[in-house]
Amino acid sequence: MTTKTTRRSGGRAARQAMRAAPLAEDIRPIRSGMEGGNYKPLSDAEVLRIHHAALDALETIGLADAPPSGVDVMTKAGAILGDDGRLRYPRALVEDMLAKAAKKVTLYSRDGKNDLELWGNRVHYGTAGAAVHLVDVENNEYRECTVQDLHDAAKITQQLDNVHFFQRPMVCRDIPDNFEMDQNTIYAACSGTTKHVGTSFTEPSFMPGMFDLIYDIAGGEANFRARPFVSNSNCFVVPPMKFATESSEVMEYCIRAGMPVLLLSAGQAGATAPASIAGAIVQAVAECLAGVVYVNAIAPGHPAIFGTWPFVSDLRTGAMSGGSGEQALLTAGCAQMHKFYGLPGGAAAGIADAKMPDMQAGYEQAHSNVMAGLSGLNMVYESVGMHASLLGFCLESLIIGDDLLGQSLRCVRGIEVTDDSLSLETMRDVCLNGPGHYLGSDQTLNLMQRDYVYPRLGDRTSPKEWVERGKPNLIENAIKFKNDILSKPSAVGFDPELDGKLRAKYKIHLKQ
Amino acid sequence: MTTKTTRRSGGRAARQAMRAAPLAEDIRPIRSGMEGGNYKPLSDAEVLRIHHAALDALETIGLADAPPSGVDVMTKAGAILGDDGRLRYPRALVEDMLAKAAKKVTLYSRDGKNDLELWGNRVHYGTAGAAVHLVDVENNEYRECTVQDLHDAAKITQQLDNVHFFQRPMVCRDIPDNFEMDQNTIYAACSGTTKHVGTSFTEPSFMPGMFDLIYDIAGGEANFRARPFVSNSNCFVVPPMKFATESSEVMEYCIRAGMPVLLLSAGQAGATAPASIAGAIVQAVAECLAGVVYVNAIAPGHPAIFGTWPFVSDLRTGAMSGGSGEQALLTAGCAQMHKFYGLPGGAAAGIADAKMPDMQAGYEQAHSNVMAGLSGLNMVYESVGMHASLLGFCLESLIIGDDLLGQSLRCVRGIEVTDDSLSLETMRDVCLNGPGHYLGSDQTLNLMQRDYVYPRLGDRTSPKEWVERGKPNLIENAIKFKNDILSKPSAVGFDPELDGKLRAKYKIHLKQ
């Protein structure tokens, strides 16, 4: 097949006409679930060494502090409880459970338009975290974040093409009661977005109340079980190598109630995990493998995400640093381990240490996000809006970050090499018969929308145009975009009847 | 080998003591020339298809506008001059010349401390370009740039660990005479930095005057030929597929005068190159292969850099856009072609379309810089300071960019997997016998400086510390750093005797 190349005098006019037309869904240049995998920080031999070291750790060090129910189910499966109270895992047990584990997991959206299909090298970017501050860009301040902030973040996320899921990025600091906070987190998120929602639960005793609300939103338990649109982000371990007793019990409940779980191991290299990058990966992999045994001992094939989230310490101070090159490598290395096991996996990227959405924030978020995508990470958590090493969430940064993630996704999409794209016929025509440039060629017009990504707020004007347009400022434009969304009701709010029912039954803090 | 792990109560004190000591050169965690190559946007088969398409293009389309001297030397080597005035290249000729081409090139620094050894996947970041504006951050303005600005950029570059070479990033708009401009570019650059300098020359007739100055700086022709510390960035083609007649003549002169050349093909996808990424790479590769034939027909094995620099158009307007994901892919794809030929190669990355050093600039520069590094690009040109799609150079961005490149370099360094780094013994000790954390372990202390990169201006404070420190602002701190360097004389200025001689002999515009 060759490219037909017709010379046109009306190149500019044709481009302008095309631009005016809305972009059909099937020719969008980037989308959720594109395949990465061309970046491999580890060799195959290194992947194997990490795997074997993790198996060694499980066999000889094991994990402390499993709840009695966990000890029961895992020892029945073949784990060994030591006199020191630690559960140890023979290699054969881990291998058996890996064979039983779900290899393909779908995280559902409420509207069916944003389902996340987690397998292979498919990449999805989204929010996550437990920030306690809202970054107030207009006043250059950090303040405690509220349920309204969380809902606003969900509403904005609903409008952003390149943010594919909404895991709770901040905690509702204005709701002192933890039970109410957990319920209101679900309400604020689901009333703002139909994209998949991830969240945490504080205590096992809360769980019936949580599922009451979730099943009500779903219109019944059966509906939820058919398309679980909320998953449980579960810190089931406290690194190094200890189960988080209560979270483990929460996880057991979620598994039985039909909710996918994110097996989240959040060690911090140099503090709660080894300071070496390889060592931090080994420990995270070992901990998540223990999680795989746990989940599949309860319910073989239950949807679970292998959530190796090792973070980084600034070793000078011991404080967390998420915006470093070390962090980007940790995450990309973990993605490769997920492929090795053939399991859906997730890790953290896109964290800024910068306090405000400045140049530092931009380069910190871009390094780890693009490397996560290129490594084929299925779920890129915390990829947008996250500042101050996870302590602050910023709505303007969320909006600017949509452009940033669009660029990362374009890189994930990669380079297509086909007879057409090699362009020999086009070159021949332009050079030998043609106008000596490609501006008006059919190929250029065809690729303008299919192949090229254009930023929403990112400014590409020349210095002259920039002056003529009054020197557009990125932050000011993000504020304007934010205010525009937040001045309108949620595009996907609950219907009034359901909302009335929920507000009558539950203590909803979000103002109507 | 296992890691000895001693528990320490004095972890924090030990870390602080270590921090106070200067970092020995041999344990610096990142450095010039680290090896990338773990990211491969193209499969081996795709690389071959691009290679064959480029050979096809050379054989059937060829290049127009070679100067008579070039036609002479290339037809003698085996190229065929068509009736249409185009030189066409049989495959066997290209293959012969590839065999003769220099596979290892060293670009020398004046002080011997920053030599660039271009082979394999060794990565070096530096400046380049021909910006006509200085980005005045303090006044939010673009203004014409001057020889003083160029010298300032060189002085700052001299102080930045992660900017490995200084190719002229902007043109001296205050020197109307092109001969004087070219000479003053050399003077302003070399008096500001001892790192390798790249530059362009406007006309072939200028060349004797240029080499007079360069040989004088070197202390004689023989000294320069032994360690050529200036190379010629040569736009020898005007894409698509035409030689730039005068630049080609400049190149011939440089080759005979012992100066390494950068064979620079700067097409723009969708304007002067095919709009498809693969097609733009094909054309750039074809043009640079013609350059390889040209150089090696004159002087087999002469040091030359395979300079495929395809840029990107925003296809909506036809204007150049350097900050896109498409640009990052073009550059990384080119790096893979350089490896395929086994030739030292360079391309452009790190360009911001953003007008100011804001969040957009950060993510634009980071995407392409880290992907260039991970792909093992030998020379990453334009990697720092470049704004407005190459029209503006920014000194504050150059300074902030040093941190950005430090992060890219950390990513290029990658993940070491050794018995030590796998950390099993450390884990065992911490979990079974130890304090339950890694803060004071020997491993942590050992890796603090060897493995971890700390930003100079990048802020990692907590929100609380950030307030206590008066909310440090990235841009303000960059301005302060800039003023500190610029308030002092050049750390590597010419000695007064040489300077007096140069100022007597040449028309030097830079104020003393």
Short mmCIF file of N, CA and C in Angstrom, two decimals, chain A residues 16-157:
data_model
loop_
_atom_site.label_atom_id
_atom_site.label_comp_id
_atom_site.label_asym_id
_atom_site.label_seq_id
_atom_site.Cartn_x
_atom_site.Cartn_y
_atom_site.Cartn_z
N GLN A 16 -7.64 23.99 8.35
CA GLN A 16 -8.54 24.74 9.22
C GLN A 16 -9.95 24.13 9.22
N ALA A 17 -10.39 23.68 8.05
CA ALA A 17 -11.72 23.06 7.97
C ALA A 17 -11.75 21.79 8.83
N MET A 18 -10.67 21.02 8.74
CA MET A 18 -10.61 19.77 9.47
C MET A 18 -10.61 20.00 10.98
N ARG A 19 -9.92 21.07 11.37
CA ARG A 19 -9.82 21.37 12.78
C ARG A 19 -11.17 21.72 13.38
N ALA A 20 -12.02 22.31 12.55
CA ALA A 20 -13.33 22.75 13.04
C ALA A 20 -14.22 21.56 13.35
N ALA A 21 -14.00 20.44 12.66
CA ALA A 21 -14.84 19.26 12.87
C ALA A 21 -14.48 18.59 14.20
N PRO A 22 -15.49 18.05 14.91
CA PRO A 22 -15.16 17.34 16.15
C PRO A 22 -14.40 16.06 15.84
N LEU A 23 -13.55 15.65 16.79
CA LEU A 23 -12.67 14.50 16.57
C LEU A 23 -13.45 13.21 16.86
N ALA A 24 -13.63 12.38 15.82
CA ALA A 24 -14.35 11.12 16.01
C ALA A 24 -13.59 10.23 16.99
N GLU A 25 -14.36 9.50 17.80
CA GLU A 25 -13.76 8.68 18.86
C GLU A 25 -12.72 7.70 18.31
N ASP A 26 -13.03 7.13 17.12
CA ASP A 26 -12.15 6.07 16.61
C ASP A 26 -10.83 6.59 16.05
N ILE A 27 -10.70 7.90 15.84
CA ILE A 27 -9.40 8.38 15.36
C ILE A 27 -8.65 9.18 16.41
N ARG A 28 -9.13 9.16 17.67
CA ARG A 28 -8.39 9.86 18.72
C ARG A 28 -6.96 9.32 18.78
N PRO A 29 -5.98 10.20 18.78
CA PRO A 29 -4.60 9.70 18.71
C PRO A 29 -4.17 8.96 19.97
N ILE A 30 -4.74 9.29 21.11
CA ILE A 30 -4.36 8.61 22.35
C ILE A 30 -5.63 8.23 23.10
N ARG A 31 -5.51 7.19 23.88
CA ARG A 31 -6.66 6.72 24.65
C ARG A 31 -6.19 5.87 25.83
N SER A 32 -7.13 5.58 26.67
CA SER A 32 -6.90 4.72 27.83
C SER A 32 -6.51 3.32 27.35
N GLY A 33 -5.54 2.72 28.01
CA GLY A 33 -5.22 1.32 27.73
C GLY A 33 -4.28 1.09 26.56
N MET A 34 -3.62 2.14 26.10
CA MET A 34 -2.62 1.91 25.05
C MET A 34 -1.46 1.10 25.63
N GLU A 35 -0.75 0.40 24.75
CA GLU A 35 0.27 -0.55 25.22
C GLU A 35 1.67 0.05 25.23
N GLY A 36 2.29 0.02 26.40
CA GLY A 36 3.70 0.38 26.52
C GLY A 36 4.55 -0.87 26.47
N GLY A 37 5.71 -0.82 27.11
CA GLY A 37 6.54 -2.01 27.24
C GLY A 37 7.86 -1.96 26.49
N ASN A 38 8.12 -0.84 25.79
CA ASN A 38 9.39 -0.75 25.05
C ASN A 38 10.57 -0.34 25.93
N TYR A 39 10.27 0.03 27.15
CA TYR A 39 11.34 0.39 28.09
C TYR A 39 11.46 -0.69 29.14
N LYS A 40 12.65 -1.26 29.25
CA LYS A 40 12.87 -2.36 30.20
C LYS A 40 14.10 -2.06 31.03
N PRO A 41 13.91 -1.50 32.22
CA PRO A 41 15.09 -1.16 33.02
C PRO A 41 15.87 -2.37 33.49
N LEU A 42 15.24 -3.54 33.52
CA LEU A 42 15.91 -4.74 34.01
C LEU A 42 16.11 -5.73 32.87
N SER A 43 17.22 -6.44 32.89
CA SER A 43 17.40 -7.55 31.95
C SER A 43 16.56 -8.74 32.43
N ASP A 44 16.34 -9.72 31.56
CA ASP A 44 15.59 -10.90 31.96
C ASP A 44 16.25 -11.60 33.14
N ALA A 45 17.58 -11.64 33.12
CA ALA A 45 18.30 -12.30 34.22
C ALA A 45 18.10 -11.53 35.52
N GLU A 46 18.06 -10.24 35.43
CA GLU A 46 17.86 -9.43 36.64
C GLU A 46 16.46 -9.61 37.20
N VAL A 47 15.49 -9.71 36.31
CA VAL A 47 14.12 -9.98 36.75
C VAL A 47 14.08 -11.29 37.54
N LEU A 48 14.75 -12.30 37.01
CA LEU A 48 14.78 -13.61 37.68
C LEU A 48 15.47 -13.52 39.04
N ARG A 49 16.54 -12.75 39.11
CA ARG A 49 17.24 -12.63 40.40
C ARG A 49 16.35 -11.97 41.44
N ILE A 50 15.61 -10.96 41.01
CA ILE A 50 14.69 -10.30 41.95
C ILE A 50 13.60 -11.28 42.39
N HIS A 51 13.08 -12.02 41.43
CA HIS A 51 12.06 -13.03 41.76
C HIS A 51 12.59 -14.03 42.79
N HIS A 52 13.77 -14.55 42.55
CA HIS A 52 14.31 -15.55 43.47
C HIS A 52 14.62 -14.95 44.84
N ALA A 53 15.09 -13.72 44.85
CA ALA A 53 15.35 -13.07 46.15
C ALA A 53 14.04 -12.88 46.91
N ALA A 54 12.98 -12.55 46.19
CA ALA A 54 11.68 -12.38 46.86
C ALA A 54 11.19 -13.72 47.42
N LEU A 55 11.37 -14.77 46.64
CA LEU A 55 10.98 -16.10 47.14
C LEU A 55 11.80 -16.48 48.37
N ASP A 56 13.09 -16.18 48.33
CA ASP A 56 13.95 -16.42 49.50
C ASP A 56 13.42 -15.68 50.72
N ALA A 57 13.09 -14.42 50.51
CA ALA A 57 12.61 -13.61 51.63
C ALA A 57 11.32 -14.20 52.20
N LEU A 58 10.44 -14.65 51.33
CA LEU A 58 9.18 -15.22 51.82
C LEU A 58 9.41 -16.52 52.57
N GLU A 59 10.39 -17.27 52.10
CA GLU A 59 10.65 -18.58 52.69
C GLU A 59 11.40 -18.46 54.02
N THR A 60 12.31 -17.51 54.10
CA THR A 60 13.20 -17.47 55.27
C THR A 60 12.88 -16.33 56.23
N ILE A 61 12.32 -15.23 55.75
CA ILE A 61 11.98 -14.12 56.64
C ILE A 61 10.49 -14.16 56.95
N GLY A 62 9.68 -14.27 55.93
CA GLY A 62 8.23 -14.33 56.12
C GLY A 62 7.65 -13.02 56.63
N LEU A 63 6.37 -13.05 56.94
CA LEU A 63 5.68 -11.83 57.38
C LEU A 63 5.07 -12.02 58.76
N ALA A 64 5.20 -11.01 59.59
CA ALA A 64 4.60 -11.02 60.93
C ALA A 64 3.19 -10.45 60.88
N ASP A 65 2.48 -10.59 62.01
CA ASP A 65 1.25 -9.84 62.30
C ASP A 65 0.03 -10.14 61.42
N ALA A 66 -0.05 -11.32 60.83
CA ALA A 66 -1.29 -11.66 60.12
C ALA A 66 -2.41 -11.80 61.15
N PRO A 67 -3.63 -11.39 60.80
CA PRO A 67 -4.74 -11.60 61.74
C PRO A 67 -5.03 -13.10 61.84
N PRO A 68 -5.69 -13.53 62.93
CA PRO A 68 -5.97 -14.97 63.10
C PRO A 68 -6.66 -15.57 61.88
N SER A 69 -7.60 -14.83 61.30
CA SER A 69 -8.29 -15.36 60.12
C SER A 69 -7.32 -15.57 58.96
N GLY A 70 -6.35 -14.69 58.83
CA GLY A 70 -5.35 -14.81 57.77
C GLY A 70 -4.41 -15.96 58.03
N VAL A 71 -3.99 -16.10 59.27
CA VAL A 71 -3.12 -17.23 59.63
C VAL A 71 -3.84 -18.53 59.30
N ASP A 72 -5.11 -18.56 59.66
CA ASP A 72 -5.90 -19.77 59.43
C ASP A 72 -5.94 -20.13 57.94
N VAL A 73 -6.34 -19.17 57.11
CA VAL A 73 -6.53 -19.48 55.69
C VAL A 73 -5.19 -19.74 54.99
N MET A 74 -4.15 -19.02 55.40
CA MET A 74 -2.86 -19.22 54.71
C MET A 74 -2.15 -20.48 55.16
N THR A 75 -2.25 -20.83 56.46
CA THR A 75 -1.61 -22.09 56.87
C THR A 75 -2.34 -23.29 56.26
N LYS A 76 -3.66 -23.16 56.14
CA LYS A 76 -4.38 -24.25 55.46
C LYS A 76 -3.90 -24.42 54.03
N ALA A 77 -3.52 -23.30 53.40
CA ALA A 77 -3.04 -23.37 52.01
C ALA A 77 -1.62 -23.91 51.93
N GLY A 78 -0.87 -23.86 53.06
CA GLY A 78 0.49 -24.39 53.02
C GLY A 78 1.55 -23.48 53.61
N ALA A 79 1.16 -22.29 54.08
CA ALA A 79 2.14 -21.42 54.74
C ALA A 79 2.47 -21.99 56.11
N ILE A 80 3.64 -21.63 56.63
CA ILE A 80 4.11 -22.21 57.89
C ILE A 80 4.22 -21.11 58.94
N LEU A 81 3.52 -21.31 60.07
CA LEU A 81 3.59 -20.32 61.14
C LEU A 81 4.74 -20.67 62.07
N GLY A 82 5.70 -19.76 62.21
CA GLY A 82 6.87 -20.02 63.04
C GLY A 82 6.61 -19.69 64.50
N ASP A 83 7.53 -20.14 65.34
CA ASP A 83 7.42 -19.83 66.77
C ASP A 83 7.50 -18.33 67.01
N ASP A 84 8.13 -17.65 66.08
CA ASP A 84 8.25 -16.19 66.21
C ASP A 84 7.00 -15.46 65.71
N GLY A 85 5.95 -16.22 65.38
CA GLY A 85 4.70 -15.60 64.95
C GLY A 85 4.70 -15.19 63.49
N ARG A 86 5.78 -15.46 62.75
CA ARG A 86 5.85 -15.05 61.35
C ARG A 86 5.33 -16.18 60.46
N LEU A 87 4.60 -15.80 59.43
CA LEU A 87 4.17 -16.76 58.43
C LEU A 87 5.26 -16.85 57.36
N ARG A 88 5.68 -18.09 57.07
CA ARG A 88 6.67 -18.27 56.00
C ARG A 88 6.05 -19.08 54.87
N TYR A 89 6.54 -18.80 53.66
CA TYR A 89 5.87 -19.32 52.46
C TYR A 89 6.82 -20.18 51.64
N PRO A 90 6.58 -21.49 51.60
CA PRO A 90 7.39 -22.34 50.71
C PRO A 90 7.20 -21.88 49.24
N ARG A 91 8.27 -22.03 48.45
CA ARG A 91 8.21 -21.60 47.05
C ARG A 91 7.04 -22.22 46.30
N ALA A 92 6.82 -23.49 46.55
CA ALA A 92 5.78 -24.20 45.79
C ALA A 92 4.42 -23.58 46.05
N LEU A 93 4.20 -23.12 47.28
CA LEU A 93 2.92 -22.47 47.61
C LEU A 93 2.75 -21.19 46.79
N VAL A 94 3.80 -20.39 46.74
CA VAL A 94 3.73 -19.13 45.99
C VAL A 94 3.46 -19.43 44.52
N GLU A 95 4.17 -20.42 44.00
CA GLU A 95 3.99 -20.75 42.58
C GLU A 95 2.57 -21.27 42.29
N ASP A 96 2.03 -22.07 43.20
CA ASP A 96 0.65 -22.56 43.03
C ASP A 96 -0.32 -21.40 43.01
N MET A 97 -0.14 -20.48 43.92
CA MET A 97 -1.09 -19.38 44.03
C MET A 97 -0.97 -18.42 42.85
N LEU A 98 0.26 -18.26 42.35
CA LEU A 98 0.43 -17.44 41.14
C LEU A 98 -0.35 -18.06 39.98
N ALA A 99 -0.37 -19.40 39.94
CA ALA A 99 -1.10 -20.06 38.86
C ALA A 99 -2.61 -19.81 38.98
N LYS A 100 -3.09 -19.70 40.23
CA LYS A 100 -4.53 -19.48 40.43
C LYS A 100 -4.96 -18.04 40.28
N ALA A 101 -4.01 -17.13 40.40
CA ALA A 101 -4.36 -15.70 40.47
C ALA A 101 -4.97 -15.20 39.17
N ALA A 102 -5.87 -14.20 39.30
CA ALA A 102 -6.51 -13.60 38.12
C ALA A 102 -5.46 -12.92 37.25
N LYS A 103 -5.45 -13.30 35.97
CA LYS A 103 -4.46 -12.73 35.04
C LYS A 103 -5.04 -11.52 34.31
N LYS A 104 -6.34 -11.48 34.21
CA LYS A 104 -6.99 -10.35 33.56
C LYS A 104 -8.03 -9.79 34.51
N VAL A 105 -7.91 -8.52 34.79
CA VAL A 105 -8.85 -7.87 35.69
C VAL A 105 -9.43 -6.66 34.97
N THR A 106 -10.75 -6.51 35.05
CA THR A 106 -11.38 -5.29 34.55
C THR A 106 -11.86 -4.46 35.72
N LEU A 107 -11.45 -3.23 35.76
CA LEU A 107 -12.00 -2.30 36.75
C LEU A 107 -13.06 -1.49 36.03
N TYR A 108 -14.29 -1.60 36.53
CA TYR A 108 -15.42 -1.02 35.79
C TYR A 108 -15.66 0.44 36.12
N SER A 109 -16.14 1.13 35.10
CA SER A 109 -16.65 2.48 35.31
C SER A 109 -18.16 2.36 35.49
N ARG A 110 -18.80 3.41 36.04
CA ARG A 110 -20.24 3.31 36.26
C ARG A 110 -21.02 3.41 34.96
N ASP A 111 -20.44 4.14 33.97
CA ASP A 111 -21.18 4.33 32.72
C ASP A 111 -20.73 3.41 31.60
N GLY A 112 -19.77 2.54 31.87
CA GLY A 112 -19.31 1.61 30.84
C GLY A 112 -18.39 2.24 29.80
N LYS A 113 -18.15 3.54 29.93
CA LYS A 113 -17.33 4.20 28.91
C LYS A 113 -15.85 4.25 29.28
N ASN A 114 -15.56 3.99 30.52
CA ASN A 114 -14.17 4.14 30.96
C ASN A 114 -13.68 2.91 31.72
N ASP A 115 -14.10 1.72 31.27
CA ASP A 115 -13.61 0.51 31.91
C ASP A 115 -12.10 0.38 31.70
N LEU A 116 -11.44 -0.16 32.70
CA LEU A 116 -9.99 -0.33 32.62
C LEU A 116 -9.71 -1.82 32.48
N GLU A 117 -9.10 -2.20 31.40
CA GLU A 117 -8.82 -3.61 31.16
C GLU A 117 -7.35 -3.86 31.43
N LEU A 118 -7.10 -4.51 32.56
CA LEU A 118 -5.74 -4.60 33.07
C LEU A 118 -5.09 -5.91 32.67
N TRP A 119 -4.35 -5.87 31.60
CA TRP A 119 -3.51 -7.01 31.24
C TRP A 119 -2.45 -6.54 30.25
N GLY A 120 -1.49 -7.42 29.99
CA GLY A 120 -0.43 -7.07 29.06
C GLY A 120 0.25 -5.78 29.47
N ASN A 121 0.54 -4.95 28.47
CA ASN A 121 1.24 -3.70 28.73
C ASN A 121 0.30 -2.50 28.69
N ARG A 122 -0.99 -2.75 28.88
CA ARG A 122 -1.98 -1.67 28.80
C ARG A 122 -1.81 -0.67 29.94
N VAL A 123 -1.78 0.60 29.58
CA VAL A 123 -1.44 1.66 30.54
C VAL A 123 -2.66 2.53 30.84
N HIS A 124 -2.89 2.78 32.14
CA HIS A 124 -3.95 3.69 32.57
C HIS A 124 -3.40 4.63 33.63
N TYR A 125 -3.70 5.89 33.47
CA TYR A 125 -3.24 6.89 34.44
C TYR A 125 -4.42 7.37 35.29
N GLY A 126 -4.15 7.60 36.57
CA GLY A 126 -5.21 8.14 37.42
C GLY A 126 -4.66 8.74 38.70
N THR A 127 -5.60 9.19 39.52
CA THR A 127 -5.24 9.79 40.80
C THR A 127 -5.13 8.71 41.86
N ALA A 128 -4.59 9.08 42.99
CA ALA A 128 -4.60 8.24 44.19
C ALA A 128 -3.90 9.02 45.28
N GLY A 129 -3.94 8.45 46.49
CA GLY A 129 -3.20 9.05 47.59
C GLY A 129 -4.07 9.36 48.78
N ALA A 130 -3.44 10.00 49.74
CA ALA A 130 -4.16 10.35 50.96
C ALA A 130 -3.65 11.71 51.43
N ALA A 131 -3.62 12.66 50.49
CA ALA A 131 -3.14 14.00 50.84
C ALA A 131 -4.02 14.59 51.92
N VAL A 132 -3.39 15.36 52.79
CA VAL A 132 -4.15 16.01 53.86
C VAL A 132 -4.31 17.51 53.60
N HIS A 133 -3.66 17.98 52.53
CA HIS A 133 -3.73 19.40 52.20
C HIS A 133 -4.31 19.61 50.80
N LEU A 134 -5.02 20.69 50.65
CA LEU A 134 -5.37 21.19 49.33
C LEU A 134 -4.37 22.29 49.02
N VAL A 135 -3.76 22.22 47.85
CA VAL A 135 -2.79 23.25 47.46
C VAL A 135 -3.58 24.43 46.88
N ASP A 136 -3.55 25.53 47.61
CA ASP A 136 -4.30 26.72 47.21
C ASP A 136 -3.34 27.60 46.41
N VAL A 137 -3.43 27.45 45.09
CA VAL A 137 -2.47 28.13 44.20
C VAL A 137 -2.68 29.64 44.23
N GLU A 138 -3.96 30.05 44.32
CA GLU A 138 -4.24 31.48 44.26
C GLU A 138 -3.64 32.23 45.45
N ASN A 139 -3.59 31.58 46.59
CA ASN A 139 -3.04 32.24 47.78
C ASN A 139 -1.66 31.72 48.18
N ASN A 140 -1.06 30.88 47.33
CA ASN A 140 0.26 30.32 47.63
C ASN A 140 0.29 29.68 49.02
N GLU A 141 -0.71 28.85 49.28
CA GLU A 141 -0.87 28.26 50.62
C GLU A 141 -1.28 26.80 50.57
N TYR A 142 -0.98 26.10 51.65
CA TYR A 142 -1.52 24.77 51.90
C TYR A 142 -2.58 24.88 53.00
N ARG A 143 -3.74 24.27 52.76
CA ARG A 143 -4.76 24.23 53.82
C ARG A 143 -5.32 22.81 53.90
N GLU A 144 -5.99 22.50 55.00
CA GLU A 144 -6.59 21.17 55.17
C GLU A 144 -7.62 20.94 54.07
N CYS A 145 -7.68 19.73 53.54
CA CYS A 145 -8.63 19.48 52.46
C CYS A 145 -9.94 18.92 53.00
N THR A 146 -10.98 19.11 52.22
CA THR A 146 -12.36 18.84 52.66
C THR A 146 -13.06 17.90 51.69
N VAL A 147 -14.23 17.47 52.10
CA VAL A 147 -15.03 16.61 51.24
C VAL A 147 -15.42 17.35 49.96
N GLN A 148 -15.60 18.66 50.07
CA GLN A 148 -15.91 19.45 48.87
C GLN A 148 -14.73 19.42 47.89
N ASP A 149 -13.51 19.53 48.40
CA ASP A 149 -12.32 19.45 47.54
C ASP A 149 -12.27 18.10 46.82
N LEU A 150 -12.58 17.05 47.57
CA LEU A 150 -12.55 15.71 46.98
C LEU A 150 -13.57 15.61 45.85
N HIS A 151 -14.76 16.11 46.10
CA HIS A 151 -15.81 16.10 45.08
C HIS A 151 -15.39 16.95 43.87
N ASP A 152 -14.79 18.11 44.14
CA ASP A 152 -14.32 18.96 43.04
C ASP A 152 -13.30 18.22 42.18
N ALA A 153 -12.40 17.51 42.85
CA ALA A 153 -11.38 16.76 42.11
C ALA A 153 -12.05 15.70 41.23
N ALA A 154 -13.10 15.07 41.74
CA ALA A 154 -13.81 14.06 40.96
C ALA A 154 -14.51 14.70 39.76
N LYS A 155 -15.14 15.86 39.98
CA LYS A 155 -15.83 16.56 38.89
C LYS A 155 -14.85 16.97 37.79
N ILE A 156 -13.70 17.44 38.20
CA ILE A 156 -12.70 17.84 37.20
C ILE A 156 -12.18 16.61 36.46
N THR A 157 -11.90 15.55 37.21
CA THR A 157 -11.39 14.32 36.59
C THR A 157 -12.36 13.81 35.52
#
